[in-house]
mmCIF file of C-alpha atoms in Angstrom:
data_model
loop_
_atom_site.group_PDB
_atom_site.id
_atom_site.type_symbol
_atom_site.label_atom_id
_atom_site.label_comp_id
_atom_site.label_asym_id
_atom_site.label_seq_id
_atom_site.Cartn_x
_atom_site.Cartn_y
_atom_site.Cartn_z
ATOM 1 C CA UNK A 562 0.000 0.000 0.000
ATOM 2 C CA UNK A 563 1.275 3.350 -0.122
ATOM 3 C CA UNK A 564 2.600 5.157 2.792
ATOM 4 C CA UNK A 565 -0.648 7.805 2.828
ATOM 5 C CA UNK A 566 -2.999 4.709 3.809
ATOM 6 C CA UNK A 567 -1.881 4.492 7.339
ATOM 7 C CA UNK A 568 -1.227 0.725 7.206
ATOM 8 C CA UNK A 569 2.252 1.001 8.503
ATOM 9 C CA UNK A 570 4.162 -0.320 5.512
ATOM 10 C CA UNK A 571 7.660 1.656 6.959
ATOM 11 C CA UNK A 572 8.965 1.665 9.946
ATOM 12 C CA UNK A 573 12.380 2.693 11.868
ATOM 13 C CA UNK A 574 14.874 1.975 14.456
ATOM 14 C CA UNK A 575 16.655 5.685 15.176
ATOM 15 C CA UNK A 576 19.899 5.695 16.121
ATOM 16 C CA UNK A 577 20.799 9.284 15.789
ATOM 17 C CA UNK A 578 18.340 12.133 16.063
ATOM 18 C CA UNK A 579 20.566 14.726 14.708
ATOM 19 C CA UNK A 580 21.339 15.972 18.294
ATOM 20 C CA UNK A 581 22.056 12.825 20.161
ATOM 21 C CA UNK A 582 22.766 9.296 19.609
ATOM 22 C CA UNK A 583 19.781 6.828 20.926
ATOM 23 C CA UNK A 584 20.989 4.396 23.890
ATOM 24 C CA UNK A 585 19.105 2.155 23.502
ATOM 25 C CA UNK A 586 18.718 1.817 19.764
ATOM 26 C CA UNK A 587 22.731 1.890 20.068
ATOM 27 C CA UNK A 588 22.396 -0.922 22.791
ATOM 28 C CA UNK A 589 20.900 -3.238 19.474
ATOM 29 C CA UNK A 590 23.427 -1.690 16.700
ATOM 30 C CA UNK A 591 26.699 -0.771 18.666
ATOM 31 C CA UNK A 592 28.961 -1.383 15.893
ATOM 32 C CA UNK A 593 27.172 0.922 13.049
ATOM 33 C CA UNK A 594 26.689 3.216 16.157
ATOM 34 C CA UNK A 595 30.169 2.961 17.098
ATOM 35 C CA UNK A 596 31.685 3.650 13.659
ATOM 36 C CA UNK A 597 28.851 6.040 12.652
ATOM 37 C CA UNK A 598 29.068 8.585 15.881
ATOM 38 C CA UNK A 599 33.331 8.882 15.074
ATOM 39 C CA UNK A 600 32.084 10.019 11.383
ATOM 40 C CA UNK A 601 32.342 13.735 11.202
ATOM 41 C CA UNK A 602 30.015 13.592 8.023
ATOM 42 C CA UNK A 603 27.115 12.251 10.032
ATOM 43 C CA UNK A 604 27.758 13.790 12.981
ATOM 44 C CA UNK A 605 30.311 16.474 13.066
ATOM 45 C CA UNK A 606 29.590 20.030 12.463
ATOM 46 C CA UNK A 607 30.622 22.082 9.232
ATOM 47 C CA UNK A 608 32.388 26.307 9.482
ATOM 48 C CA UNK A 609 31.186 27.708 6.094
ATOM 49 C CA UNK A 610 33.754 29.964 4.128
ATOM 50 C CA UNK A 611 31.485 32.480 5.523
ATOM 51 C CA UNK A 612 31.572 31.245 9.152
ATOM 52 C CA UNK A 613 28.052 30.087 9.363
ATOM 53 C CA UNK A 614 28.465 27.115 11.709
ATOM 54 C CA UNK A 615 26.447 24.417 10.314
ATOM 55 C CA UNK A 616 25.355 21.302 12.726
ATOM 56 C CA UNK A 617 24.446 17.681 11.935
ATOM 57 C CA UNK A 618 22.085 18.085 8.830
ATOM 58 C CA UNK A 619 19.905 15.177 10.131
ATOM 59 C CA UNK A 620 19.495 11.534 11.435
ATOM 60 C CA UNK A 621 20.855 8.083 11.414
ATOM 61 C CA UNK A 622 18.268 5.284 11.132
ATOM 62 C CA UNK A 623 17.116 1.496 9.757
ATOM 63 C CA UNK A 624 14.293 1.866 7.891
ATOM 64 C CA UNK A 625 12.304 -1.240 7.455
ATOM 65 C CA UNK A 626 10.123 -1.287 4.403
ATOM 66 C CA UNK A 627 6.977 -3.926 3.675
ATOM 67 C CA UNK A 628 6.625 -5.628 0.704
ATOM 68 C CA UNK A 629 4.181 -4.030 -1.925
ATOM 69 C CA UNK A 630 4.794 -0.866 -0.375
ATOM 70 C CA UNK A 631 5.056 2.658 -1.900
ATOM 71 C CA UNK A 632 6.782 5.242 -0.663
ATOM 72 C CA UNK A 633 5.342 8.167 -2.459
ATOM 73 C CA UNK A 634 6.996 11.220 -3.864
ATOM 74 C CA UNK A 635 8.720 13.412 -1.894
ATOM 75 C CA UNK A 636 11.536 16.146 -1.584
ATOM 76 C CA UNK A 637 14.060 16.788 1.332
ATOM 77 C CA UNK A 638 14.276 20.039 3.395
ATOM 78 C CA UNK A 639 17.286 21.206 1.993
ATOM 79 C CA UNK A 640 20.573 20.796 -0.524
ATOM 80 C CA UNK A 641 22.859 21.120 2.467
ATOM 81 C CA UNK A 642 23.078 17.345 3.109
ATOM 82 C CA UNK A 643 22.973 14.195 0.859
ATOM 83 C CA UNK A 644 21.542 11.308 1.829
ATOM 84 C CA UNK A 645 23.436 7.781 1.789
ATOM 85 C CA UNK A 646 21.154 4.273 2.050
ATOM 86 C CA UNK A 647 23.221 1.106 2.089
ATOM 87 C CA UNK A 648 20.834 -2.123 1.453
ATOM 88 C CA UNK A 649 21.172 -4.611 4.822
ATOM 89 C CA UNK A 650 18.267 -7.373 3.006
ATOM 90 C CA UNK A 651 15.642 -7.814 1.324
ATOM 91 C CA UNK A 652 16.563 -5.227 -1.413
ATOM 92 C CA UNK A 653 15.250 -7.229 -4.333
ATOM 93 C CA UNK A 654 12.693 -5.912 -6.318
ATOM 94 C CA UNK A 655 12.624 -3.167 -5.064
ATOM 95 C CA UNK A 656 13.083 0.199 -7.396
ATOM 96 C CA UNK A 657 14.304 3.594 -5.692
ATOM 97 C CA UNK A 658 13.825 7.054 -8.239
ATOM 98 C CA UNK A 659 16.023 10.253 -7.650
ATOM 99 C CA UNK A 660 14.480 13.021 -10.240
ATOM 100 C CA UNK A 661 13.955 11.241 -13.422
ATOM 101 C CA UNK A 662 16.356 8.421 -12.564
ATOM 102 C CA UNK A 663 15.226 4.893 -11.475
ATOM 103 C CA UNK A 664 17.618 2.638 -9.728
ATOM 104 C CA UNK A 665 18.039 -1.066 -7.939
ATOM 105 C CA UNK A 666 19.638 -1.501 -4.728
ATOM 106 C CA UNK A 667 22.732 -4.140 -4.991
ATOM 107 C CA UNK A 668 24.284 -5.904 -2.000
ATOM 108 C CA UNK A 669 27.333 -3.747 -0.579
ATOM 109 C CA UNK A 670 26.555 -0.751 -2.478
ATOM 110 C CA UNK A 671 25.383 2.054 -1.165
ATOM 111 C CA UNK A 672 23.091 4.888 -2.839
ATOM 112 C CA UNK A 673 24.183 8.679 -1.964
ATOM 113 C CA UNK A 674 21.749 11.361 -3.114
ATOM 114 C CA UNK A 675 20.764 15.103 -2.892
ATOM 115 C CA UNK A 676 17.103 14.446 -1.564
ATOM 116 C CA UNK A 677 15.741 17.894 -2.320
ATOM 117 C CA UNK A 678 15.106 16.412 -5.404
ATOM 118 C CA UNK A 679 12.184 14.648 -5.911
ATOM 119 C CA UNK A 680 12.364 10.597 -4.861
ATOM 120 C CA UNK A 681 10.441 7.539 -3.830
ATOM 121 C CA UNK A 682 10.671 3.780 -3.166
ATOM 122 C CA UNK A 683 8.700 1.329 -4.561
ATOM 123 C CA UNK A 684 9.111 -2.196 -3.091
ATOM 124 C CA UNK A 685 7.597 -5.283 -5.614
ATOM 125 C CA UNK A 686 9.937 -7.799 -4.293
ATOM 126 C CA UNK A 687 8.618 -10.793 -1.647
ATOM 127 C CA UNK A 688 10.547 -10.076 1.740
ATOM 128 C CA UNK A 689 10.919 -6.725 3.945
ATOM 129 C CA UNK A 690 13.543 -4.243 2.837
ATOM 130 C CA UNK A 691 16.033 -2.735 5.173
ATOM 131 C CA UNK A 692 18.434 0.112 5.165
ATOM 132 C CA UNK A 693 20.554 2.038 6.928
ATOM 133 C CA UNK A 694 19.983 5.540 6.219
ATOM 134 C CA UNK A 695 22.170 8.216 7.161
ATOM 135 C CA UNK A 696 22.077 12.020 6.433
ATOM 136 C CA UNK A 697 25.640 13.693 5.784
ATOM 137 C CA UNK A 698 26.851 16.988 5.290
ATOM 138 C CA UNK A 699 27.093 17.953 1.874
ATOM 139 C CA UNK A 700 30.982 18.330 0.805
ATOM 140 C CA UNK A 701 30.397 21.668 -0.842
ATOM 141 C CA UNK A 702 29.736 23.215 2.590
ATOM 142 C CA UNK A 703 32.887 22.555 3.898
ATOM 143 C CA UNK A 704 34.976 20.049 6.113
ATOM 144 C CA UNK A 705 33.149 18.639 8.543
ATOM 145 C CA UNK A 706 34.805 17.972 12.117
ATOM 146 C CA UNK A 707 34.381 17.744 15.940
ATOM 147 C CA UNK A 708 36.197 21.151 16.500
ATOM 148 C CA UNK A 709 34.487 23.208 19.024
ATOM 149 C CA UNK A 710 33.640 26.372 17.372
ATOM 150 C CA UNK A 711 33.908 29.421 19.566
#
């Protein structure tokens, strides 16, 4: 069904909330939260060439999708970040659109996008999907890092 019916065809295990890593979530994952929370992409903060001091751009999450579900289309808040997905199972079948471009998942290859343009998910294969999905700073702001900024 799609994701507007209310059937709960998605769901999630956060593991960072853009301000702070969840304990308990962590407690389940404490490798990807281990290696993740040292990753000053994901959560490290940008300095601008203008100084604007830029924090995490989002969250860290598994997103568990039903099969024969449709995520519909929909656009990011903002270029500032991309957005990386790396395929854990039950990827097959299931087709994943950035703008005009339609694209399979494949095992140990991860999809980075800009996800202020338009995208959606639709899942025709036989067994749940799920994916790590983690929000990063987009390299044109800057280096990220763990610097305290004054």
């Amino acid at each position: 069904g799609d994701d507007g019916d209310s059937v709960g065809v998605w769901s999630e295990l956060m593991l960072f909330d853009g301000r702070a890593w969840v304990s308990e979530a962590c407690a389940i994952a404490v490798t990807l939260c281990a290696v993740l929370s040292a990753a000053p992409e994901v959560a490290g903060t940008v300095v601008t060439a203008e100084g604007e001091v830029v924090p995490p751009q989002g969250q860290v999450t598994i997103f568990r999708l039903r099969p024969g579900a449709h995520v519909l289309p929909h656009v990011g808040v903002t270029n500032r970040r991309l957005v990386l997905q790396f395929p854990l199972s039950g990827f097959e079948g299931v087709g994943f659109r950035v703008d005009s471009e339609w694209r399979n998942y494949t095992e140990g290859a991860p999809l980075l996008f800009d996800d202020s343009f338009e995208h959606e998910v639709v899942h025709a294969g036989a067994n749940a999907r799920f994916v790590l999905y983690a929000v990063l700073h987009h390299p044109g702001l800057g280096r990220p890092s763990f610097e305290k900024v004054d």
